[in-house]
Amino acid sequence: MRRPARIQDVAAAAGVSVTTVSNVLNRPERVNARTVERVRSIIADLDYVPHPGAVGLRAAHARSIGLVLPDIANSFYARIAKGAADAAYRQGYALSLCHSDDDPTREQGYLSMLVEQRTSGVVVAPLSADPGRLERLRRRGVPLVLADRARPTEEGCSVSVDDVAGGALAVRHLLEGGARSVLVVNGARGIRQCADRYQGARQAARRLRGVTLEQVVTERMTVECGAEAVRRLEALPDAVFCTNDFLAAGVCRGLAERGADVPGDVRVVGYGDLDVAGFAALTTVRQPVEELGAAAIELLLDEVEAGADHAHEARVFAPGLVVRETA
Amino acid sequence: MRRPARIQDVAAAAGVSVTTVSNVLNRPERVNARTVERVRSIIADLDYVPHPGAVGLRAAHARSIGLVLPDIANSFYARIAKGAADAAYRQGYALSLCHSDDDPTREQGYLSMLVEQRTSGVVVAPLSADPGRLERLRRRGVPLVLADRARPTEEGCSVSVDDVAGGALAVRHLLEGGARSVLVVNGARGIRQCADRYQGARQAARRLRGVTLEQVVTERMTVECGAEAVRRLEALPDAVFCTNDFLAAGVCRGLAERGADVPGDVRVVGYGDLDVAGFAALTTVRQPVEELGAAAIELLLDEVEAGADHAHEARVFAPGLVVRETA
């Protein structure tokens, strides 16, 4: 049997110093990314396993971050996870995936587990905005970044998308195309994102004289509810802004049933740029979700590593318009 | 300031023994799930933080599992992650999410990180089937379960979906509906899943006399390539089986362009039950992906905890047919 590889063997094979190998293991953020990749690949080839007393466990906490998401199978949160996983990998941190199901008890259970395991910090994307629940998260004393929800910087870091700007972007595009009557097909009023997108739509509509903006609230944000909303209309508007892509795909279907041409008779814009948007050729609002996930990790690791030098930040991302065929 | 909570406070508040609280922290699989939830919730409320010397770090390895996926933003892998995260949570393990981008170097880099962090075991879903690469994974000496790929049990545990059965299921449904000429619209021959689904289609077609089965291979497995495949056909078949839902949605679009009614003139079945399948009302094959993810964790933890008593297992799941409007 071969003798186990030592750190010196890794350094020699990679053509770097022992200190660099040690930095790759302990402080990879100080080493350039290509060197980190090369050293890790050689570590793998040589089956080198650093002694636990020498690495990682010497630190007060594990090099790991918790990521708490309400539903990982939802593509919005899956894209946050992708951006977060890439950023954590670049900085040499493991990312602990916690699927909270938007259940506060389970969320707290996960946080207990993460605290027990001496996790460096946590990124949480809460679905509901119960302030008591957010306060309980804060009390745990672990660095915590909120994702997909802005908060005052004195409470900590957050990353979010400007949904007011997204709603305004969508409606401005419809108005620039000549629409004067715009219908907003929206989800429940209690959903923060829906309220923000509608607020943006109203801001854009108010900027131009003679524009009417009406709103229909659907029970759920599904294709079927979008189609049903159109079936119930007495008169068709010039344009429809839907606060997600499923509603928009349904609206297109409902318009087809009524013999209306999209975009000839009615223009339609969706929100989210989900898979269905590509299939239905929807013009839609795209959120930089991977960037959001990556930024959450960056802010968290700054707090973990800079300690007292860290300043909380609320980073807000601007959405963009993807123009396809429906508007 | 309140004095920090002790384990006795948690036990009293939860109405359980100190031993049970300790088991929740160290061996939650021995405690019933409702008790685990309740104790964790009280741990959260009291902000109880167990002493690191007393818990977790005493074990030779962390209570954590690595999950290596080629693309977490792909809904198939996101659903594996969801099933795996739920199963890991139930057993009190953290799940470390590793986004390999299907890059062997990065995959090895992640495995080095997981080995350094004394991870209990790893679930890997490899996209390409390079045997040398799988062998390198095995050599790391960490318990490892392959997901979405079968392997001989002497090499270790695996969980996979029977794609041959899925292909047969789809074509049998088309034949039972009266189709006698079936076209398979397929992805590249090198993709193992595509080859398996086609093999199943052929098995089903051979069972019935007078059936013709032809195959068209597309460059990519997209809506556009599916539509293009139909545009190039000289004569239309009775039915089309597509090896993913994007192709099937494209085939439906191509058939509409040619004035063919689905399912009246041509019946269409897809594969995967992605979001687009619901939108296009596709009859399709659904894989039990969350169950696959959960089973991978169960097999892995059996190997981690049962040690020498563990017997490797290749668990193969049967897909099911979701009947909507296209066949």
XYZ file of C-alpha atoms in Angstrom:
654
model
C 0.000 0.000 0.000
C 1.155 3.500 -0.841
C 2.042 5.732 2.113
C -0.593 8.446 2.655
C 0.175 11.693 0.835
C 1.543 14.572 2.941
C 0.991 18.288 2.465
C 4.545 18.504 1.045
C 3.591 16.039 -1.719
C 0.622 18.197 -2.688
C 2.762 21.344 -2.730
C 5.405 19.670 -4.900
C 2.857 18.275 -7.376
C 1.093 21.641 -7.646
C 4.327 23.615 -7.895
C 3.346 25.871 -4.983
C 4.544 26.373 -1.409
C 3.247 24.434 1.589
C 1.834 27.735 2.851
C -0.236 28.086 -0.312
C -1.655 24.574 0.104
C -2.472 25.419 3.704
C -4.153 28.624 2.561
C -6.198 26.712 -0.008
C -7.417 24.498 2.835
C -7.986 27.218 5.434
C -8.281 30.585 3.738
C -8.973 29.932 0.032
C -10.258 33.484 -0.411
C -6.628 34.637 -0.149
C -5.518 32.424 -3.055
C -6.402 33.059 -6.668
C -9.235 30.918 -7.994
C -7.175 29.017 -10.606
C -4.609 27.996 -7.990
C -7.378 26.873 -5.634
C -8.818 24.669 -8.412
C -5.407 23.211 -9.281
C -4.416 22.472 -5.680
C -7.831 20.927 -4.946
C -7.564 18.753 -8.010
C -4.134 17.488 -6.893
C -5.450 16.934 -3.373
C -8.101 14.755 -5.009
C -5.649 12.864 -7.236
C -3.315 12.116 -4.330
C -6.163 11.309 -1.946
C -4.528 13.722 0.490
C -6.528 14.098 3.696
C -5.336 16.878 6.007
C -5.143 16.060 9.702
C -8.265 17.348 11.437
C -6.183 18.911 14.239
C -4.293 20.890 11.650
C -7.141 22.174 9.549
C -10.686 23.413 9.821
C -11.416 22.133 13.307
C -8.763 24.477 14.670
C -11.117 27.300 13.816
C -13.859 28.120 16.319
C -16.450 27.202 13.725
C -16.730 24.989 10.687
C -16.242 26.596 7.275
C -19.874 26.165 6.444
C -22.884 28.343 5.722
C -26.549 27.484 6.131
C -28.980 28.317 3.320
C -32.621 28.187 4.443
C -35.143 28.155 1.570
C -38.915 27.625 1.642
C -39.010 25.398 -1.468
C -35.906 24.229 -3.259
C -37.972 22.665 -6.093
C -39.307 26.138 -7.016
C -37.036 27.456 -9.763
C -36.696 30.892 -8.134
C -35.178 29.391 -4.981
C -33.221 26.798 -6.966
C -31.542 29.674 -8.830
C -30.728 31.391 -5.500
C -29.166 28.102 -4.372
C -27.111 27.869 -7.557
C -25.672 31.382 -7.158
C -25.039 30.779 -3.449
C -23.377 27.387 -4.028
C -21.022 28.840 -6.636
C -20.046 31.754 -4.381
C -19.525 29.521 -1.337
C -17.358 27.139 -3.374
C -15.181 29.995 -4.615
C -14.543 30.994 -0.998
C -13.963 27.450 0.227
C -17.116 27.146 2.320
C -19.570 24.263 2.393
C -23.196 25.264 1.894
C -25.725 23.499 4.096
C -29.073 23.276 2.311
C -32.102 23.647 4.596
C -35.560 23.107 3.126
C -37.884 24.870 5.573
C -41.136 24.296 3.666
C -41.929 27.834 4.909
C -42.744 26.258 8.281
C -41.518 28.535 11.139
C -41.047 25.565 13.493
C -38.961 23.729 10.979
C -37.014 26.901 10.201
C -36.183 27.235 13.903
C -35.290 23.536 14.019
C -32.825 24.029 11.194
C -31.324 27.069 12.901
C -30.812 25.031 16.075
C -29.051 22.378 14.051
C -26.861 24.979 12.349
C -25.966 26.605 15.686
C -25.136 23.172 17.170
C -22.878 22.460 14.235
C -21.086 25.796 14.747
C -22.036 27.031 11.284
C -20.291 30.274 10.342
C -23.470 32.060 9.300
C -26.867 31.689 7.689
C -28.715 33.001 4.624
C -32.504 32.826 5.023
C -35.151 33.427 2.373
C -38.384 33.698 4.402
C -41.645 33.308 2.489
C -43.915 35.005 5.001
C -42.905 38.192 6.738
C -43.957 37.476 10.335
C -41.825 40.049 12.227
C -41.681 37.906 15.389
C -40.223 35.100 13.347
C -37.526 37.319 11.826
C -36.773 38.647 15.312
C -36.294 35.071 16.585
C -33.826 34.434 13.758
C -31.881 37.543 14.741
C -31.735 36.538 18.401
C -29.728 33.400 17.609
C -26.600 35.539 17.464
C -25.331 33.931 14.266
C -24.477 36.259 11.341
C -27.590 36.202 9.188
C -28.372 37.629 5.748
C -31.965 37.889 4.534
C -32.474 36.955 0.886
C -35.372 38.167 -1.278
C -36.454 40.562 1.455
C -35.065 44.010 2.251
C -34.535 45.064 5.882
C -33.133 48.115 7.681
C -29.331 47.886 7.708
C -29.199 48.301 11.504
C -30.788 44.850 11.700
C -28.279 43.194 9.383
C -27.530 42.534 5.723
C -30.115 41.766 3.079
C -30.300 41.164 -0.668
C -33.469 41.700 -2.678
C -34.837 42.533 -6.112
C -36.613 45.834 -6.660
C -40.074 44.561 -7.564
C -41.515 48.089 -7.691
C -39.008 48.857 -10.449
C -39.932 45.558 -12.151
C -43.627 46.427 -12.251
C -42.843 49.903 -13.594
C -40.543 48.421 -16.254
C -43.277 46.097 -17.515
C -45.986 48.752 -17.718
C -43.677 51.384 -19.226
C -42.920 48.895 -22.030
C -46.652 48.387 -22.652
C -47.313 52.141 -22.723
C -44.381 52.779 -25.054
C -45.948 50.219 -27.388
C -49.092 52.387 -27.528
C -51.345 50.771 -24.920
C -53.674 53.162 -23.055
C -55.804 50.702 -21.074
C -53.760 48.247 -19.004
C -55.110 45.406 -16.896
C -52.942 44.033 -14.072
C -53.647 40.360 -13.335
C -52.255 39.899 -9.845
C -51.913 37.394 -6.987
C -53.241 37.885 -3.460
C -52.791 41.328 -1.882
C -50.982 39.820 1.106
C -48.016 38.712 -1.005
C -45.348 41.409 -0.683
C -43.976 40.844 -4.204
C -47.454 41.203 -5.741
C -48.101 44.445 -3.867
C -44.716 45.856 -4.950
C -45.170 44.922 -8.612
C -48.618 46.527 -8.651
C -47.256 49.668 -6.999
C -44.622 49.933 -9.760
C -47.300 49.439 -12.416
C -49.323 52.322 -10.914
C -46.287 54.593 -10.772
C -45.606 54.018 -14.473
C -49.253 54.524 -15.451
C -49.517 57.818 -13.522
C -46.656 59.301 -15.540
C -48.742 59.401 -18.706
C -52.073 61.211 -19.157
C -55.129 59.281 -20.341
C -53.951 55.880 -19.180
C -56.360 53.636 -17.304
C -54.976 50.913 -15.067
C -57.250 48.278 -13.559
C -56.490 45.246 -11.427
C -57.928 41.746 -11.183
C -56.818 39.588 -8.247
C -56.814 35.823 -8.876
C -57.172 33.119 -6.269
C -53.890 31.429 -7.170
C -51.049 32.407 -9.520
C -51.575 29.583 -12.020
C -52.115 29.173 -15.781
C -55.750 28.203 -15.182
C -56.475 31.261 -13.019
C -54.923 33.504 -15.691
C -57.140 32.010 -18.404
C -60.209 32.290 -16.172
C -59.495 35.977 -15.465
C -59.693 36.695 -19.215
C -62.870 34.636 -19.680
C -64.615 36.857 -17.124
C -63.691 40.193 -18.735
C -66.494 42.175 -20.354
C -64.214 44.212 -22.623
C -60.605 43.488 -23.517
C -57.905 46.045 -22.548
C -55.064 47.138 -24.849
C -52.543 45.315 -22.692
C -52.206 42.972 -19.713
C -49.407 42.937 -17.137
C -49.331 39.687 -15.135
C -47.318 39.506 -11.925
C -46.001 36.041 -12.773
C -45.415 34.009 -15.937
C -47.984 31.301 -15.185
C -50.729 33.928 -15.051
C -49.387 35.448 -18.295
C -49.365 32.085 -20.090
C -52.970 31.576 -18.949
C -53.954 35.061 -20.071
C -52.543 34.298 -23.547
C -54.586 31.095 -23.620
C -57.757 32.951 -22.527
C -57.190 35.610 -25.206
C -56.758 32.915 -27.876
C -60.073 31.365 -26.774
C -61.734 34.748 -27.311
C -60.195 35.080 -30.759
C -57.892 37.954 -29.760
C -54.453 38.109 -31.364
C -51.399 38.561 -29.099
C -49.722 41.042 -29.505
C -51.827 42.440 -32.390
C -55.019 43.010 -30.368
C -53.724 42.712 -26.818
C -50.132 42.915 -25.603
C -49.060 40.759 -22.631
C -46.079 40.986 -20.262
C -45.281 38.409 -17.561
C -42.882 38.342 -14.610
C -40.110 35.937 -13.606
C -38.764 34.477 -16.858
C -39.613 30.921 -15.824
C -39.355 27.964 -18.251
C -42.937 28.571 -19.312
C -42.003 32.083 -20.522
C -39.650 30.624 -23.131
C -42.259 28.136 -24.255
C -45.070 30.703 -24.522
C -42.665 33.280 -26.084
C -43.601 35.709 -23.298
C -42.110 39.150 -22.941
C -41.328 39.176 -19.231
C -39.358 40.692 -16.359
C -36.228 38.785 -15.393
C -34.762 39.014 -11.899
C -31.003 38.494 -11.408
C -31.608 35.628 -9.003
C -28.233 33.842 -9.216
C -26.541 37.199 -8.529
C -28.818 37.632 -5.520
C -27.702 34.257 -4.122
C -24.031 35.039 -4.730
C -24.321 38.496 -3.123
C -25.952 37.012 -0.017
C -22.929 34.734 0.467
C -20.466 37.579 -0.116
C -22.140 39.832 2.461
C -22.359 36.972 4.949
C -18.702 36.016 4.601
C -17.669 39.629 4.957
C -19.522 39.683 8.272
C -18.004 36.322 9.323
C -14.435 37.201 8.389
C -14.199 40.977 8.836
C -15.878 40.852 12.246
C -15.965 44.359 13.757
C -14.859 45.900 10.452
C -18.038 44.693 8.750
C -20.729 47.216 7.864
C -24.237 45.911 7.185
C -25.547 46.468 3.694
C -28.965 46.230 2.001
C -28.184 45.315 -1.585
C -31.095 45.837 -3.993
C -30.913 44.448 -7.535
C -32.640 45.934 -10.568
C -34.687 43.557 -12.745
C -34.502 43.619 -16.559
C -36.969 43.195 -19.412
C -36.741 40.151 -21.735
C -38.548 41.028 -24.956
C -40.030 38.052 -26.845
C -43.233 37.917 -28.885
C -46.169 38.884 -26.657
C -45.383 42.616 -26.302
C -29.241 39.465 31.080
C -30.822 36.038 31.428
C -28.481 33.191 32.317
C -27.851 30.898 29.326
C -30.258 27.979 29.104
C -28.971 24.553 30.188
C -29.908 21.146 28.829
C -32.030 20.627 31.985
C -34.112 23.711 31.106
C -34.797 22.320 27.644
C -35.784 18.930 29.067
C -38.140 20.530 31.606
C -39.798 22.789 29.030
C -40.246 19.892 26.595
C -41.453 17.490 29.291
C -38.809 14.901 28.357
C -35.656 13.523 29.994
C -32.189 15.019 29.626
C -31.232 11.825 27.808
C -33.938 12.451 25.219
C -32.673 16.003 24.622
C -29.173 14.612 24.253
C -30.478 12.015 21.803
C -32.239 14.729 19.794
C -28.883 16.498 19.540
C -26.721 13.451 18.852
C -28.861 10.585 17.615
C -32.194 12.070 16.483
C -32.962 8.941 14.458
C -33.603 7.176 17.788
C -36.258 9.692 18.816
C -39.689 9.947 17.259
C -40.058 12.744 14.736
C -42.671 14.750 16.669
C -40.476 14.784 19.777
C -37.476 15.871 17.698
C -39.522 18.770 16.295
C -40.792 19.787 19.740
C -37.386 19.634 21.435
C -35.749 21.555 18.567
C -38.440 24.208 18.743
C -37.813 24.638 22.509
C -34.057 24.707 21.930
C -34.784 27.572 19.537
C -37.111 29.419 21.926
C -34.641 29.177 24.813
C -31.644 29.964 22.609
C -29.992 26.879 24.099
C -26.564 26.210 22.600
C -25.021 22.869 23.564
C -21.351 22.886 24.530
C -19.250 21.828 21.525
C -17.211 19.407 23.648
C -20.400 17.672 24.669
C -22.086 17.345 21.330
C -21.387 16.679 17.704
C -17.655 17.314 17.746
C -17.237 14.341 20.041
C -18.143 12.153 17.071
C -15.367 11.222 14.648
C -17.209 13.049 11.876
C -19.695 15.865 11.554
C -23.355 14.920 11.145
C -23.365 16.126 7.590
C -23.845 14.682 4.127
C -22.571 16.051 0.826
C -24.954 16.216 -2.156
C -23.109 16.723 -5.454
C -25.384 17.761 -8.350
C -24.481 18.888 -11.882
C -27.083 21.686 -12.015
C -29.232 22.653 -9.075
C -31.292 25.093 -11.203
C -32.500 22.156 -13.350
C -35.832 21.059 -11.887
C -34.907 17.358 -11.995
C -31.914 17.915 -9.712
C -33.790 20.496 -7.623
C -36.416 17.812 -6.904
C -33.646 15.342 -5.907
C -32.309 18.026 -3.547
C -35.757 18.543 -2.039
C -36.247 14.839 -1.300
C -32.687 14.562 0.041
C -33.005 17.666 2.242
C -36.229 16.405 3.795
C -34.742 12.965 4.504
C -31.530 14.421 5.963
C -33.531 16.748 8.212
C -35.641 13.880 9.523
C -32.448 12.072 10.523
C -30.777 15.154 12.019
C -28.083 15.546 9.376
C -27.028 18.731 7.617
C -26.956 18.486 3.818
C -24.029 20.154 2.103
C -25.041 21.309 -1.382
C -22.297 20.983 -4.001
C -22.934 22.389 -7.468
C -20.433 20.574 -9.676
C -21.522 22.048 -13.019
C -20.763 18.525 -14.289
C -17.076 19.499 -14.222
C -14.950 16.522 -13.039
C -12.265 18.836 -11.593
C -14.803 20.763 -9.609
C -16.471 17.535 -8.500
C -13.112 16.320 -7.164
C -12.549 19.716 -5.539
C -15.846 19.393 -3.712
C -15.015 15.872 -2.609
C -11.715 17.098 -1.184
C -13.568 19.773 0.728
C -16.084 17.246 2.031
C -13.307 14.852 3.100
C -11.458 17.710 4.832
C -14.617 18.615 6.701
C -15.036 14.986 7.826
C -18.401 14.660 6.103
C -20.207 11.431 6.988
C -20.907 10.462 3.392
C -21.718 11.717 -0.075
C -24.537 11.383 -2.628
C -23.369 12.104 -6.176
C -25.511 12.513 -9.301
C -22.951 12.377 -12.128
C -24.090 13.669 -15.521
C -21.505 11.887 -17.644
C -20.571 8.292 -17.015
C -16.767 8.427 -17.281
C -15.811 5.207 -15.434
C -12.415 6.607 -14.353
C -14.204 9.488 -12.717
C -16.578 7.228 -10.829
C -13.588 5.113 -9.783
C -11.844 8.208 -8.395
C -14.951 8.976 -6.341
C -14.924 5.446 -4.936
C -11.245 5.646 -3.980
C -11.886 8.507 -1.556
C -12.999 5.960 0.998
C -16.075 7.955 2.034
C -19.446 6.173 1.910
C -20.909 7.179 -1.437
C -24.311 6.638 -3.043
C -24.812 7.228 -6.764
C -28.069 8.965 -7.663
C -29.794 8.715 -11.056
C -27.353 6.018 -12.123
C -27.434 2.302 -11.360
C -24.220 0.451 -10.475
C -23.280 -3.076 -9.434
C -23.970 -3.507 -5.710
C -20.422 -4.703 -5.052
C -19.320 -1.145 -5.852
C -21.780 0.505 -3.478
C -25.340 1.766 -3.226
C -27.248 3.488 -5.991
C -30.721 4.855 -6.679
C -32.115 5.270 -10.172
C -35.277 5.389 -12.234
C -36.005 2.590 -14.698
C -35.943 4.573 -17.945
C -36.375 1.437 -20.061
C -39.676 0.839 -18.259
C -40.570 4.529 -18.789
C -40.063 4.305 -22.538
C -42.096 1.105 -22.702
C -44.893 2.685 -20.645
C -45.151 5.643 -23.036
C -45.242 3.558 -26.214
C -47.610 0.959 -24.759
C -50.052 3.800 -24.003
C -49.800 5.020 -27.621
C -50.366 1.519 -29.019
C -53.328 0.889 -26.703
C -54.834 4.098 -28.089
C -54.681 2.548 -31.578
C -51.427 3.947 -32.994
C -49.572 1.633 -35.405
C -46.788 3.949 -36.640
C -44.805 5.571 -33.827
C -42.021 8.112 -34.193
C -39.502 8.509 -31.357
C -38.038 12.031 -31.174
C -34.875 11.544 -29.146
C -31.764 13.321 -27.837
C -28.176 12.366 -28.625
C -27.345 8.652 -28.611
C -24.548 9.191 -26.053
C -27.020 10.202 -23.319
C -27.703 7.097 -21.256
C -31.283 8.116 -20.395
C -32.122 8.655 -24.088
C -30.731 5.261 -25.052
C -32.702 3.567 -22.252
C -35.984 5.289 -23.114
C -35.596 4.296 -26.764
C -34.810 0.717 -25.803
C -38.043 0.585 -23.785
C -39.977 2.032 -26.719
C -38.601 -0.717 -28.983
C -39.463 -3.453 -26.495
C -43.080 -2.245 -26.332
C -43.357 -1.949 -30.134
C -42.001 -5.479 -30.717
C -44.767 -6.965 -28.571
C -47.426 -6.083 -31.150
C -47.488 -7.214 -34.818
C -47.701 -4.625 -37.589
C -46.224 -1.754 -35.572
C -43.536 0.438 -37.125
C -41.188 2.394 -34.868
C -38.835 5.021 -36.277
C -36.436 7.380 -34.568
C -35.328 10.965 -35.220
C -32.354 12.254 -33.219
C -32.310 16.019 -32.552
C -29.285 18.170 -31.923
C -30.557 19.448 -28.575
C -33.554 18.520 -26.426
C -35.388 21.845 -26.793
C -38.837 23.081 -27.865
C -37.363 24.498 -31.079
C -35.630 21.227 -32.027
C -38.890 19.337 -31.429
C -40.818 21.699 -33.736
C -38.084 21.476 -36.363
C -38.165 17.653 -36.309
C -41.849 17.748 -37.271
C -41.321 20.352 -40.013
C -38.866 17.968 -41.710
C -41.166 14.932 -41.742
C -42.496 13.800 -45.134
C -45.472 11.915 -43.711
C -46.958 12.199 -40.235
C -47.007 9.108 -37.985
C -49.989 8.052 -35.848
C -48.120 8.965 -32.698
C -44.924 10.563 -31.392
C -43.003 9.626 -28.248
C -40.547 12.331 -27.178
C -37.831 11.545 -24.656
C -38.339 14.837 -22.826
C -41.160 17.355 -22.397
C -39.458 20.233 -24.203
C -39.214 18.122 -27.359
C -42.864 17.088 -26.908
C -44.045 20.697 -26.520
C -42.111 21.541 -29.697
C -43.584 18.557 -31.550
C -47.092 19.774 -30.621
C -46.219 23.218 -31.961
C -44.824 21.726 -35.206
C -47.951 19.609 -35.648
C -50.179 22.682 -35.147
C -48.176 24.480 -37.868
C -48.926 21.596 -40.234
C -52.637 21.726 -39.383
C -52.608 18.374 -37.586
C -54.880 17.970 -34.574
C -53.397 16.585 -31.314
C -54.548 14.004 -30.259
C -57.129 13.589 -33.068
C -54.630 13.137 -35.926
C -51.410 12.510 -33.993
C -51.026 11.474 -30.364
C -48.022 12.776 -28.402
C -46.377 11.590 -25.167
C -43.493 13.404 -23.435
C -41.133 12.477 -20.596
C -40.316 14.121 -17.267
C -43.490 15.982 -16.233
C -41.721 19.333 -16.158
C -43.610 22.651 -15.720
C -44.010 22.869 -19.486
C -45.961 19.580 -19.493
C -48.704 21.117 -17.387
C -48.836 24.184 -19.576
C -48.949 22.230 -22.846
C -51.382 19.663 -21.328
C -48.921 16.895 -22.239
C -49.451 13.258 -21.430
C -46.045 12.361 -20.051
C -43.918 9.991 -17.967
C -43.303 11.117 -14.392
C -40.276 9.957 -12.424
C -40.490 9.734 -8.617
C -37.571 12.121 -8.197
C -38.150 13.319 -4.613
C -38.396 9.660 -3.543
C -35.097 9.013 -5.338
C -33.396 11.778 -3.344
C -34.848 10.545 -0.055
C -33.820 6.930 -0.770
C -30.244 8.007 -1.542
C -29.999 9.598 1.925
C -31.540 6.557 3.629
C -29.100 4.146 1.981
C -26.163 6.439 2.746
C -27.066 6.810 6.424
C -27.545 3.088 6.740
C -23.992 2.670 5.478
C -22.688 5.437 7.804
C -24.451 4.178 10.920
C -24.719 0.407 10.467
C -21.070 0.092 9.419
C -20.204 -3.583 8.886
C -23.883 -4.582 9.088
C -24.685 -2.515 6.001
C -25.449 -4.326 2.744
C -25.171 -2.328 -0.495
C -28.374 -1.948 -2.446
C -29.279 -0.794 -5.961
C -32.744 0.691 -5.627
C -34.559 1.155 -8.928
C -37.779 3.189 -9.061
C -40.602 2.659 -11.551
C -41.879 5.731 -13.417
C -45.608 6.401 -13.917
C -47.777 7.807 -16.696
C -49.541 11.167 -16.253
C -52.436 11.270 -18.726
C -53.452 14.773 -19.868
C -54.752 15.837 -23.284
C -52.157 14.929 -25.925
C -52.590 11.122 -25.860
